[in-house]
Each structure stands twice: as structure tokens, then as C-alpha cells.
mmCIF file of C-alpha atoms in Angstrom:
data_model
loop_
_atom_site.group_PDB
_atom_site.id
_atom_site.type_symbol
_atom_site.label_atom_id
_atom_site.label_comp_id
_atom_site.label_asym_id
_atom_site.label_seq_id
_atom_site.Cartn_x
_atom_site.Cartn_y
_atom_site.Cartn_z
ATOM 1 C CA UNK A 1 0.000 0.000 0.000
ATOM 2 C CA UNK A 2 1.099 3.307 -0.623
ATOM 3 C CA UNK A 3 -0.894 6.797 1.027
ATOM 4 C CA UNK A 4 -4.254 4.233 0.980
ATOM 5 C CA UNK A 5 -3.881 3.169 -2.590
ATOM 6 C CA UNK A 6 -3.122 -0.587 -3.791
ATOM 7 C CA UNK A 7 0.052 -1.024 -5.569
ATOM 8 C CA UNK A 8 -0.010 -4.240 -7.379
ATOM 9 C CA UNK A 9 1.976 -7.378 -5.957
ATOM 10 C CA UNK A 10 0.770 -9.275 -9.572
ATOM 11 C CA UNK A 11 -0.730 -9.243 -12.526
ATOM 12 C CA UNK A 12 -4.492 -9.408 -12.140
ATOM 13 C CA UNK A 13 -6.573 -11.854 -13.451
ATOM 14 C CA UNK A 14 -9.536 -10.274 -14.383
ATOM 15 C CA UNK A 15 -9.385 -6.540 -16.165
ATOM 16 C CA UNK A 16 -12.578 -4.779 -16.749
ATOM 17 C CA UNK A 17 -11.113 -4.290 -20.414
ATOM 18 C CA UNK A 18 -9.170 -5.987 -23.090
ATOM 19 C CA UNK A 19 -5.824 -3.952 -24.461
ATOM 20 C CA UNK A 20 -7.325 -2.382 -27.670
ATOM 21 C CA UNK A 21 -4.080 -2.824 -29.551
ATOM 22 C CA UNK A 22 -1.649 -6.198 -29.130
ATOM 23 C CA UNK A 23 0.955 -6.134 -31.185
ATOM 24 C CA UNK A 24 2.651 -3.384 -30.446
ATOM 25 C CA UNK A 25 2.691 -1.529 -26.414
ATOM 26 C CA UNK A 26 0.993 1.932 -26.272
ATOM 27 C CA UNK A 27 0.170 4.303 -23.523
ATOM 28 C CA UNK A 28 -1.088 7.730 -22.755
ATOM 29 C CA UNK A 29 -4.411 7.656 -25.276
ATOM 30 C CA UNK A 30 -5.623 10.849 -25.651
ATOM 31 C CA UNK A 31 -8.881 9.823 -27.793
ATOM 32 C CA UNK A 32 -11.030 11.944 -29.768
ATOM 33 C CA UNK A 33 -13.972 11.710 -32.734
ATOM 34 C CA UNK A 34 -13.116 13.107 -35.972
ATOM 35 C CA UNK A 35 -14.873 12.492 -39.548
ATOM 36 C CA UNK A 36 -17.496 10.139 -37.309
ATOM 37 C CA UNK A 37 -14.900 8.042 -35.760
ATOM 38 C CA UNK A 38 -12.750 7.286 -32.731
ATOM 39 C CA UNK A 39 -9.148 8.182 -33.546
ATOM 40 C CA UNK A 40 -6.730 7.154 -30.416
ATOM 41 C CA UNK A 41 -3.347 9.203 -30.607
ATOM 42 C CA UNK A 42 -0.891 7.335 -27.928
ATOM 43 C CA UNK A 43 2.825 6.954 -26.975
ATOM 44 C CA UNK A 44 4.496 4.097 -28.615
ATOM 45 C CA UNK A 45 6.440 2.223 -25.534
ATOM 46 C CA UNK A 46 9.752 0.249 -26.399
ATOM 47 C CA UNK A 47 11.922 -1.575 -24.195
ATOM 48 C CA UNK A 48 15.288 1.147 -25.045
ATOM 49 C CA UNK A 49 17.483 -0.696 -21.989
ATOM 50 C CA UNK A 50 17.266 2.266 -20.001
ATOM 51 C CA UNK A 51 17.741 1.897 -16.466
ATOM 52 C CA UNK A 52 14.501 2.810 -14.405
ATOM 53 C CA UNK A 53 14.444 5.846 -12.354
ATOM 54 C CA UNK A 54 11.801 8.798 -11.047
ATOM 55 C CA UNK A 55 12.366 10.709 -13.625
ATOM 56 C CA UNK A 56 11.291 8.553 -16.555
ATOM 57 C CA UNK A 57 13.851 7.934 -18.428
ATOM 58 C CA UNK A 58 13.278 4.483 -18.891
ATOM 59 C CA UNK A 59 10.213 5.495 -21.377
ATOM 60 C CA UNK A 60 12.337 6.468 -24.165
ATOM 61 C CA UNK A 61 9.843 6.578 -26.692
ATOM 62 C CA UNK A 62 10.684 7.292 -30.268
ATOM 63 C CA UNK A 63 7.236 7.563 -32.759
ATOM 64 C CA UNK A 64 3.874 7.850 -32.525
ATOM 65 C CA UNK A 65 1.178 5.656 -33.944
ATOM 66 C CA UNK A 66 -2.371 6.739 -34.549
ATOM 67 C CA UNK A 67 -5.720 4.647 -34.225
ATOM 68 C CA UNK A 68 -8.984 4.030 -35.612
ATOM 69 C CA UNK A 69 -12.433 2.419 -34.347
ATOM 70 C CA UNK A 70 -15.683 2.738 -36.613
ATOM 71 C CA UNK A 71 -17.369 2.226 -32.826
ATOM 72 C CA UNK A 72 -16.530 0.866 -29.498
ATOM 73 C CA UNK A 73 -15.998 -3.268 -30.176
ATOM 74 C CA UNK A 74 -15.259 -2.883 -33.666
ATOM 75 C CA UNK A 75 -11.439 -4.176 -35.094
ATOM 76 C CA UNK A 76 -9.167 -1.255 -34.386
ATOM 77 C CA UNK A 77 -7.275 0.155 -37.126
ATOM 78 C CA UNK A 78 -3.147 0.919 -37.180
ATOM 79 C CA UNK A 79 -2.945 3.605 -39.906
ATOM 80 C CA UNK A 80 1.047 3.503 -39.258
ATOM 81 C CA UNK A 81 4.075 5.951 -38.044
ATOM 82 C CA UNK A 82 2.587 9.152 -37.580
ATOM 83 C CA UNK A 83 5.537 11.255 -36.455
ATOM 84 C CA UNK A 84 9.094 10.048 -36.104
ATOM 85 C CA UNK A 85 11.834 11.930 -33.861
ATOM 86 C CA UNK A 86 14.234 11.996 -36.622
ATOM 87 C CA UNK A 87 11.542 13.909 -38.398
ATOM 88 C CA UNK A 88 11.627 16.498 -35.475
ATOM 89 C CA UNK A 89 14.682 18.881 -36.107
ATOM 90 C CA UNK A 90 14.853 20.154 -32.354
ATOM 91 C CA UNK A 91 14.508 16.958 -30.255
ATOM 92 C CA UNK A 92 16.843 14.958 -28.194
ATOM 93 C CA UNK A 93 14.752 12.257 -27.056
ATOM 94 C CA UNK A 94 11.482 10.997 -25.510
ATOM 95 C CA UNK A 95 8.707 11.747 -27.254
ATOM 96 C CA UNK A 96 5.856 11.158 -24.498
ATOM 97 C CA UNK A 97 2.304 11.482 -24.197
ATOM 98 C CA UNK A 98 0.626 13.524 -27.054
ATOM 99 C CA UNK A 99 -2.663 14.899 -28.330
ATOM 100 C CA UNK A 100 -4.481 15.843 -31.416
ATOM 101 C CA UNK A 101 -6.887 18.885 -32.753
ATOM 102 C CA UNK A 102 -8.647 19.984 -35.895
ATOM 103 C CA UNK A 103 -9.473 23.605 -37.068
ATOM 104 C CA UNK A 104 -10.518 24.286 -40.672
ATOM 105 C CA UNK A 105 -9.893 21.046 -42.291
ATOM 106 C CA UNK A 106 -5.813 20.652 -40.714
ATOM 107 C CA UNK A 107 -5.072 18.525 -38.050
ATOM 108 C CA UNK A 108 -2.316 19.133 -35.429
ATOM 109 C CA UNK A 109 -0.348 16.543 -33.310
ATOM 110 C CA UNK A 110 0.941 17.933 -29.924
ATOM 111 C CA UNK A 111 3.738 16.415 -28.194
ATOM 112 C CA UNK A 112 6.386 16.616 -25.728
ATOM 113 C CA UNK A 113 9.670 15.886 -26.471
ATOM 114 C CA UNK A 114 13.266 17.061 -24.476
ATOM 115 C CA UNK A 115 15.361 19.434 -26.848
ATOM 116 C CA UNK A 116 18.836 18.622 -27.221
ATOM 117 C CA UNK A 117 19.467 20.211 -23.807
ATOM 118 C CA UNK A 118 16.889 17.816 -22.164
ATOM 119 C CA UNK A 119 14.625 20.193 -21.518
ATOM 120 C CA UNK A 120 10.874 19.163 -22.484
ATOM 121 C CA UNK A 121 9.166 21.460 -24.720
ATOM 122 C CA UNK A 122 6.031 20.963 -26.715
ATOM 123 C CA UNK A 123 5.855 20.511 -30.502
ATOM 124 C CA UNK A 124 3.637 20.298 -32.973
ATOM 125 C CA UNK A 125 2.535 19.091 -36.359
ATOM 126 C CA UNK A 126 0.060 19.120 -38.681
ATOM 127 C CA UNK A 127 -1.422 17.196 -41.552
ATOM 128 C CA UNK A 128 -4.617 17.172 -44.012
ATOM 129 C CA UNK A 129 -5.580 13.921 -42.499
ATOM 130 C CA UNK A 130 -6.381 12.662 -38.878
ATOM 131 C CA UNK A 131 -4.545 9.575 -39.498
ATOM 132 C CA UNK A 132 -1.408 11.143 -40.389
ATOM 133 C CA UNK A 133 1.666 11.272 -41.599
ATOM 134 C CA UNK A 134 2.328 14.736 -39.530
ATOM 135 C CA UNK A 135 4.730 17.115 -40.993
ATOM 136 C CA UNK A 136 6.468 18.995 -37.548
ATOM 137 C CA UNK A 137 7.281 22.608 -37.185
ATOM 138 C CA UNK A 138 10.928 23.312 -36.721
ATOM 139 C CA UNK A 139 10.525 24.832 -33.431
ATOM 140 C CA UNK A 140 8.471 23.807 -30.273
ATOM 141 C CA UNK A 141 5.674 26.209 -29.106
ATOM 142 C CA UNK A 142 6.916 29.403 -27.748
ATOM 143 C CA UNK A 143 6.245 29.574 -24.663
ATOM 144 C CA UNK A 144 5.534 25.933 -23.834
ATOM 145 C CA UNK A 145 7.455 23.963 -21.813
ATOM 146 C CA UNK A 146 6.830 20.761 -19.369
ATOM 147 C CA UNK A 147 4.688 17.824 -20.834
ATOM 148 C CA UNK A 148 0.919 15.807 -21.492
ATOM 149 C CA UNK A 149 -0.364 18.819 -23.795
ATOM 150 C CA UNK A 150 -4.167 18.710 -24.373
ATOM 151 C CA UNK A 151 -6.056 20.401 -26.633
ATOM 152 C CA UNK A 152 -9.833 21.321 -25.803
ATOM 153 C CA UNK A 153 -12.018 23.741 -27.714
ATOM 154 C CA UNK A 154 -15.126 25.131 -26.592
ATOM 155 C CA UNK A 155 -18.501 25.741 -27.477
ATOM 156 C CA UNK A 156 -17.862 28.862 -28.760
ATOM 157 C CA UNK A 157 -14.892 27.567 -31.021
ATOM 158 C CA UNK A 158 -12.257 28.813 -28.947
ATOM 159 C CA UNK A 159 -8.868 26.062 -28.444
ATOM 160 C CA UNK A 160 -7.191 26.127 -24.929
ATOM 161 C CA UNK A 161 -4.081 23.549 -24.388
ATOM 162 C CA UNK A 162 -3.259 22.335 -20.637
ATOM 163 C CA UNK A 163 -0.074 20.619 -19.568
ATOM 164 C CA UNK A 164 2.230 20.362 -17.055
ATOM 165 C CA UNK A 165 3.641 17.078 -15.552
ATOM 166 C CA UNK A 166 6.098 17.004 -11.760
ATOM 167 C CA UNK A 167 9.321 15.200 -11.103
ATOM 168 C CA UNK A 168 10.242 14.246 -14.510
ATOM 169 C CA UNK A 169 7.888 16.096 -16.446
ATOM 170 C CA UNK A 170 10.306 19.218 -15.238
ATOM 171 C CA UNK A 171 7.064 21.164 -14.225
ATOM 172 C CA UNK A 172 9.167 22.463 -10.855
ATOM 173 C CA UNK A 173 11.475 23.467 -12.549
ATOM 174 C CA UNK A 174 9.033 26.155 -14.352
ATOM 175 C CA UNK A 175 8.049 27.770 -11.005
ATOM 176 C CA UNK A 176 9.073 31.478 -11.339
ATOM 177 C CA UNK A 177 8.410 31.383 -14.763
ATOM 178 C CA UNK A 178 12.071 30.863 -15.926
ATOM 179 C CA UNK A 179 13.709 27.306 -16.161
ATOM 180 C CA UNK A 180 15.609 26.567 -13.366
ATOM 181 C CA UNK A 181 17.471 23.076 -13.448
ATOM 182 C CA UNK A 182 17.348 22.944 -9.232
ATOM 183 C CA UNK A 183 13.896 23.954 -9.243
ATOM 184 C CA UNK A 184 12.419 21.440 -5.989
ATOM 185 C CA UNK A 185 8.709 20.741 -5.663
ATOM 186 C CA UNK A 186 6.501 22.896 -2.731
ATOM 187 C CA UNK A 187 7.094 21.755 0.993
ATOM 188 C CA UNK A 188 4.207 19.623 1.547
ATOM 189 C CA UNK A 189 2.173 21.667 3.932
ATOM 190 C CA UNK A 190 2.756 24.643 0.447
ATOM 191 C CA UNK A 191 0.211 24.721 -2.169
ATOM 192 C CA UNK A 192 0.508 21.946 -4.885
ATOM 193 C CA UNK A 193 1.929 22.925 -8.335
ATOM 194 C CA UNK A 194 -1.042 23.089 -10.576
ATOM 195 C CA UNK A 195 -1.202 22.599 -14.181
ATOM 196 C CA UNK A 196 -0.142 25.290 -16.971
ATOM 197 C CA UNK A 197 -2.840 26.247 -19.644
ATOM 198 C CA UNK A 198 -2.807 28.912 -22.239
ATOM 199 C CA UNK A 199 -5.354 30.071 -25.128
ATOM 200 C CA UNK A 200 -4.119 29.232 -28.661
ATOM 201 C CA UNK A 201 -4.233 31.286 -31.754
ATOM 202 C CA UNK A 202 -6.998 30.234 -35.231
ATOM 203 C CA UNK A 203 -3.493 29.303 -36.363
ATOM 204 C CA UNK A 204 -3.578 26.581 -33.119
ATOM 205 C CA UNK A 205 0.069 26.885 -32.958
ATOM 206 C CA UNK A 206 1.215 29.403 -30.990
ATOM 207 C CA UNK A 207 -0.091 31.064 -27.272
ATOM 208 C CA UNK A 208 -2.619 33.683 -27.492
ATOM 209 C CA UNK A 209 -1.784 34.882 -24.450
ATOM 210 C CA UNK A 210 1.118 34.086 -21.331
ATOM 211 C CA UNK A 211 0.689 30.688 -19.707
ATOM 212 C CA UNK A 212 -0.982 30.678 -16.592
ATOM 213 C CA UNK A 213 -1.277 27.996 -13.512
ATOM 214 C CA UNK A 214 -4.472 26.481 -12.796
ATOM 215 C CA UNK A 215 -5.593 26.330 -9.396
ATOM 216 C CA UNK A 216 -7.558 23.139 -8.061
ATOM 217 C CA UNK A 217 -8.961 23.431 -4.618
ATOM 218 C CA UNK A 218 -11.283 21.877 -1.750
ATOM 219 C CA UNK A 219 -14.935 22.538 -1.200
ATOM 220 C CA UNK A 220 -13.916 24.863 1.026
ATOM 221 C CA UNK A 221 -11.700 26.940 -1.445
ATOM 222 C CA UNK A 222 -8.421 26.194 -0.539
ATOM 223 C CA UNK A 223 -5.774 25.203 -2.887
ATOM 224 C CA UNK A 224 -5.040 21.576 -2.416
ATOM 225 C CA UNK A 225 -1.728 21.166 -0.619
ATOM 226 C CA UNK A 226 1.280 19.303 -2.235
ATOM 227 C CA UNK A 227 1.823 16.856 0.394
ATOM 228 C CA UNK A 228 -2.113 15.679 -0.341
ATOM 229 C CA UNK A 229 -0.713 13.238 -2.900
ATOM 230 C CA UNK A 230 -4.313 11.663 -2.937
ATOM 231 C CA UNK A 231 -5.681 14.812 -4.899
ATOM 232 C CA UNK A 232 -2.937 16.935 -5.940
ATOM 233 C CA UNK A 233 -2.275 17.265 -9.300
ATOM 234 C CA UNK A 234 0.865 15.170 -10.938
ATOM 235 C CA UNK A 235 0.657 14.885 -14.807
ATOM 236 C CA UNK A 236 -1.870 14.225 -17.621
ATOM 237 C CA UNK A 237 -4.373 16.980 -17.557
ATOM 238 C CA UNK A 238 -7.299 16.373 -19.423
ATOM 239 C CA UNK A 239 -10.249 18.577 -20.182
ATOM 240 C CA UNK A 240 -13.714 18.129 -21.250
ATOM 241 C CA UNK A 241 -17.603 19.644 -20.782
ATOM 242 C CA UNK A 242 -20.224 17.943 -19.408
ATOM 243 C CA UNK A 243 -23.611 19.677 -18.914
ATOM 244 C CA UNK A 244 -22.326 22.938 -19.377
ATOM 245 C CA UNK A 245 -19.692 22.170 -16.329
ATOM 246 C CA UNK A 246 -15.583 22.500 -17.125
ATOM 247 C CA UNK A 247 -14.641 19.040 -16.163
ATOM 248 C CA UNK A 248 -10.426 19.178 -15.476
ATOM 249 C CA UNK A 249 -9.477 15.543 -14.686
ATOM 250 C CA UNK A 250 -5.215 14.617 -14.010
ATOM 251 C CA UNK A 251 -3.256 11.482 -12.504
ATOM 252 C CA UNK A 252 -1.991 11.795 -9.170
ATOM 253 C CA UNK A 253 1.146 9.901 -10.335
ATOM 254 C CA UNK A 254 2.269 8.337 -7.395
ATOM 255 C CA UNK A 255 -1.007 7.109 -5.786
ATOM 256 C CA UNK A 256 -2.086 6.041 -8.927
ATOM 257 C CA UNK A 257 -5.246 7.606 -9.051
ATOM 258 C CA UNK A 258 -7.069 9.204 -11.984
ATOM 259 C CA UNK A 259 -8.993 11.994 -10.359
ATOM 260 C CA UNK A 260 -11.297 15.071 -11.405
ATOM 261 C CA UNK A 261 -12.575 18.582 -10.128
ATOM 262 C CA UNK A 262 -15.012 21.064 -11.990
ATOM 263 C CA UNK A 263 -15.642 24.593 -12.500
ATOM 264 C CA UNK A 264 -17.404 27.304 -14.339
ATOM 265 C CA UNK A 265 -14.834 28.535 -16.724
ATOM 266 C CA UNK A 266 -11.951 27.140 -18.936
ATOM 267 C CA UNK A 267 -9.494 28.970 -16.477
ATOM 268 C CA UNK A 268 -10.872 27.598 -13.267
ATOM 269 C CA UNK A 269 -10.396 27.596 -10.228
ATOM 270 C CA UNK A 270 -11.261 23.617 -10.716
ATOM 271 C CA UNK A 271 -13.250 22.302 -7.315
ATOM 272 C CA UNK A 272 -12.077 18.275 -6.726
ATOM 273 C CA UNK A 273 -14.578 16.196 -6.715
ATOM 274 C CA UNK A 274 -13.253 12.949 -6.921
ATOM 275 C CA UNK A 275 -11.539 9.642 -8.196
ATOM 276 C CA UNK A 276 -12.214 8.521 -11.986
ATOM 277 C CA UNK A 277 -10.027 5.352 -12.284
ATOM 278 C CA UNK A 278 -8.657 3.669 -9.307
ATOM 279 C CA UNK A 279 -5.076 2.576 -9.707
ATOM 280 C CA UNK A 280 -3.487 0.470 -12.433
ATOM 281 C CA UNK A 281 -1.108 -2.201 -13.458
ATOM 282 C CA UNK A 282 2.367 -0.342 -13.696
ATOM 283 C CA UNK A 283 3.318 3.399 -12.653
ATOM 284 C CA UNK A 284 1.514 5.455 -14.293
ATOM 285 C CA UNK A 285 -1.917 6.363 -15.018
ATOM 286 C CA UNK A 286 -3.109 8.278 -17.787
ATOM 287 C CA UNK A 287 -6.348 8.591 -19.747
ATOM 288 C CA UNK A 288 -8.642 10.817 -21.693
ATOM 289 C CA UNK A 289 -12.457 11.066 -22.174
ATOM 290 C CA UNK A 290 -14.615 11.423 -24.982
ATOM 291 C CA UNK A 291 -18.611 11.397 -26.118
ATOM 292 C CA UNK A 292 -19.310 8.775 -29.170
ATOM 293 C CA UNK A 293 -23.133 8.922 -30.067
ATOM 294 C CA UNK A 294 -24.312 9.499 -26.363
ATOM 295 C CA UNK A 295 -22.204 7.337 -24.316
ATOM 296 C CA UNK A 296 -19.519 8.513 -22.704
ATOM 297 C CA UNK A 297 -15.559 6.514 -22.508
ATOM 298 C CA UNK A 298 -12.685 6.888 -20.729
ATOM 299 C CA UNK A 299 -9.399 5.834 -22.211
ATOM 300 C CA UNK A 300 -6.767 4.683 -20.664
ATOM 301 C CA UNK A 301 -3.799 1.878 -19.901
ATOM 302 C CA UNK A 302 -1.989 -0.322 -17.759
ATOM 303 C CA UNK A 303 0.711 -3.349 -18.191
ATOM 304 C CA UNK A 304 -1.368 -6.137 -18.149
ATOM 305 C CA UNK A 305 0.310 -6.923 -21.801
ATOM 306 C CA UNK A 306 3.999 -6.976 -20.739
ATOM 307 C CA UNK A 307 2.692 -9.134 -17.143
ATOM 308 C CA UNK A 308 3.667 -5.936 -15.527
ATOM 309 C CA UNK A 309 6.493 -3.707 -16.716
ATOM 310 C CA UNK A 310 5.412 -0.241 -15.941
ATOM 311 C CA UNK A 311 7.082 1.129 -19.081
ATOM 312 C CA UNK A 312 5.422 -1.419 -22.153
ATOM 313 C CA UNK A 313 1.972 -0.437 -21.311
ATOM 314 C CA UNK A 314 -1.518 -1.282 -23.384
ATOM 315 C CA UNK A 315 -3.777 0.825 -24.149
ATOM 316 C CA UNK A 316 -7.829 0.098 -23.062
ATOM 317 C CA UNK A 317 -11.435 2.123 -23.122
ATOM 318 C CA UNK A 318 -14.500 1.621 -20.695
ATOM 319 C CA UNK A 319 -17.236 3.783 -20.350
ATOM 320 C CA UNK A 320 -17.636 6.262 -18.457
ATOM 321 C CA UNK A 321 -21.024 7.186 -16.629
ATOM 322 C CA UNK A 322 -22.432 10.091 -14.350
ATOM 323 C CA UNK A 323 -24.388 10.411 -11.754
ATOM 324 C CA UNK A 324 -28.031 12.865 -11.504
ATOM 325 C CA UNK A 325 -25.919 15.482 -10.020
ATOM 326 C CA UNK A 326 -23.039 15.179 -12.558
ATOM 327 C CA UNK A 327 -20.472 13.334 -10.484
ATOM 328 C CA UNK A 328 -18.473 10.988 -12.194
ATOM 329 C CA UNK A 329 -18.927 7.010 -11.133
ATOM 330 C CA UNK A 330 -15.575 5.950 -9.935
ATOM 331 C CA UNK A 331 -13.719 2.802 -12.090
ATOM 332 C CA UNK A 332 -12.316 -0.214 -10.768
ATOM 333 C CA UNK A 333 -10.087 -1.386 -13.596
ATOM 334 C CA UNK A 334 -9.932 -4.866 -12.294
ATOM 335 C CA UNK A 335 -12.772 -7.564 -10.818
ATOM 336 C CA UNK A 336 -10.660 -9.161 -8.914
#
């Protein structure tokens, strides 16, 4: 156990969901519905032979694959490479989790990636097609920085990306604004860091206006503290509307916990309100959410592939369901 939250001993026997793809290992599915369908945009894991440590660089991921499904239970579809590193003039390594937007008939492909410094940055690409191949920019997002972009647009039309990841998605380093390469997380008893999010430009390229830090806080209104690893934020921000309510949902990395909080505005402040997925197989924990002709899904993985190894993970969908009063019904990702 670790802060209240099962860490697995084994592999469990019985998941609540198959891995949607099997030959190859894939994390991080940030899942949306273009042209009518589901396109998944992952990480592509591979076993590199680097050494494990807390800041990651054991997933030394190199491409990105993207996904198809006509519907939920149909064959899933591997339209190919995507985006290659060598393809991306100013990376070093590790291209992690990314995300996908359209605007005016061109999709874009956002992703983290270290520069040649190993500092993380976020990219992006574009193409006439959903599926790819991406063509990259030759520079990363002014402005951006950290990792787990998402890309949400509103009612209205209007595209906002979040990010932000701790330890070794460098977010701590970010704190005044500069990079600083000691940068230390908040004493626990200190406010949590809280995600980054910025508007975008039509051109969905560039920041529309300076990054800003979201704040997430108790019923009561005060910002969650960053010893309250049960709720604080860690990585993988994810954003979508529900009933005219901001849903911001994140992973609280090392309890293992996908959890949520809502509010009235893109910008917050975000109010928690609870645990989406209860922990996985392997580290981490990340997902995304989607509508598909009223239902509701939640994607996300776990290692049940690779019989455990946190860093070949699978990717897998459920469905997600609310409650009268717009909570979320909390996941158990296993039945045994």
C-alpha cells in the first residue's frame, strides 16, 4: 500500500477491459472523434534498456502511432508511423504522451519531447488527415514547456491547451516562470503545483496569451496542498464539458489515481470532486475522455500486456457514466 492506494503485488486476473491494440505496447491515449470516428493518438512504448528511475527515463519513446475504431468493439485500425523523432529537427529524445486537434480542415499533433538540452518542450505538427503522416514545425511552441499537452475547444470555437507534468515532467522546474534546473517541488504543507494552460491562436500553434497555472482546490476553497498526494495534481491533464460544467481531470502519479474537479470557466479555479479510475497495473496512469453517439468513454492503460512492466503499457477504453448530479462514477479497472 502506498498513502491508501493498492500497488499491485501481480498481474491481475480479471481486467474490466481488453488492451485495444496487441501487437505493439501503447500508452497515454488521448482519444477523440473526428470524420465520425474514434481516432486514439498514444505513446508508442519500447523496451530502449534504459535503467529505471523517477524521472522517466526508462520510457524512451521514439514515434507515434495513430488509431482508428468505426465504434466501441469494432477491429481497431493501425494507420502507421505518424511522427518520427528523426523527423523532429529540435529533439533529443522521448517523445511522451501527445494529443491531437482539428481547425478548418488541418489537423495538429501535440507532443512533448526534451530538446537537445533535455529540456521538455512541446511541438507540434500538422497534416490534411487525422490519421497522419504529420509534418512537424521546426521549433516547439513558444512559450511551452513541461509535458501531457491537451487540446480542448469550446462551445464557442475557442482552443485552450493544458499541460504540465512534476518530477520528470520538469514542471518544478518552471516555477518562477524561468527554467531553473534545481527547481524542488513545494514543501508539503505549500500549495501543490497546478497545471499550466494557455489560449491558442486560429493558427492553433502558438499562445494567445502568457501561460498561466491552474488552481484546483477543496470545497472549502483552498488550494489543495502538495503533500495531499491523494488529490494533488501530478501529470496528464485532461479537459472536457459535461452539462455545461468545465470538467479538469489529471493522474496523481504516485497514488495512482485518476482523479477530477469542476468549475465554471476554462481557467478555473477547478473544485475536486473525486476519483475517476482507481489505480493500475504499472506506474503510471493516464487517460482521456470522450462522447461517441451518447455514451460517454474513458481511455486509458496499464501493463497487463507486458505481465507488468510499468514502461510497455496497453492501451484500453470503458465507459464512463455520471451520476443525476453530474459526479463521475468511480472505475475499478480490475474484478478481482
Amino acid at each position: 500500500m502506498l498513502s491508501g492506494v493498492t500497488i499491485f503485488a501481480q498481474v491481475p486476473t480479471k481486467p474490466l477491459s481488453p488492451p485495444l491494440v496487441t501487437d505493439l505496447y501503447s500508452a497515454d491515449p488521448s482519444a477523440h472523434v473526428f470524420d465520425g470516428k474514434i481516432y486514439i493518438y498514444p505513446s508508442h512504448d519500447i523496451d530502449a534498456g534504459v535503467p529505471e528511475n523517477d524521472n522517466g527515463d526508462h520510457f524512451d519513446m521514439r514515434d507515434y502511432h495513430v488509431y482508428s475504431l468505426e465504434a466501441p468493439g469494432k477491429k481497431i485500425r493501425d494507420h502507421g508511423v505518424a511522427l518520427d523523432i528523426k523527423q523532429v529537427p529540435w529533439t533529443g529524445k522521448q517523445l511522451w504522451a501527445p494529443d491531437a486537434a482539428v481547425r478548418n480542415g488541418t489537423y495538429y499533433l501535440y507532443f512533448p519531447a526534451k530538446d537537445k538540452q533535455g529540456v521538455f518542450y512541446i511541438g507540434v505538427a500538422t497534416s490534411k488527415s487525422p490519421a497522419g503522416p504529420f509534418r512537424a514545425l521546426p521549433e516547439p511552441i513558444k512559450g511551452s514547456y513541461s509535458i501531457d499537452p491537451c487540446v480542448f475547444t469550446d462551445d464557442d470555437g475557442t482552443s485552450y491547451m493544458y499541460f504540465g507534468g512534476i518530477w520528470g515532467g520538469q514542471l518544478q522546474r518552471w516555477r518562477t516562470g524561468q527554467y531553473d534546473s534545481a527547481g524542488v517541488l513545494p514543501q508539503d504543507q505549500e500549495p501543490a503545483i497546478g497545471p499550466r494552460m494557455a489560449k491558442l491562436t486560429n493558427t492553433m500553434t502558438e499562445f494567445a496569451e502568457p501561460v498561466r497555472e491552474l488552481k484546483i482546490v477543496d470545497t472549502a476553497g483552498k488550494e489543495l496542498l502538495n503533500g495531499d498526494n491523494n488529490r494533488r495534481f501530478f501529470e496528464a491533464a485532461w479537459m472536457h464539458k459535461y452539462n455545461g460544467k468545465y470538467y479538469l481531470s489529471y493522474s496523481t502519479g504516485d497514488t495512482h489515481l485518476i482523479c477530477y474537479a469542476t468549475g465554471d470557466s476554462p481557467y478555473g479555479p477547478f473544485v475536486y470532486r473525486g476519483v475517476i479510475l482507481k489505480p493500475v497495473l504499472g506506474w503510471t496512469n493516464h487517460h482521456s475522455i470522450i462522447a461517441f453517439k451518447g455514451k460517454w468513454y474513458l481511455f486509458y492503460h496499464d501493463s497487463t500486456l507486458s505481465g507488468g512492466k510499468t514502461h510497455l503499457r496497453n492501451i484500453k477504453m470503458t465507459e464512463l457514466k455520471y451520476n443525476a448530479d453530474g459526479t463521475i462514477q468511480t472505475i475499478s479497472p480490475y474484478l478481482d
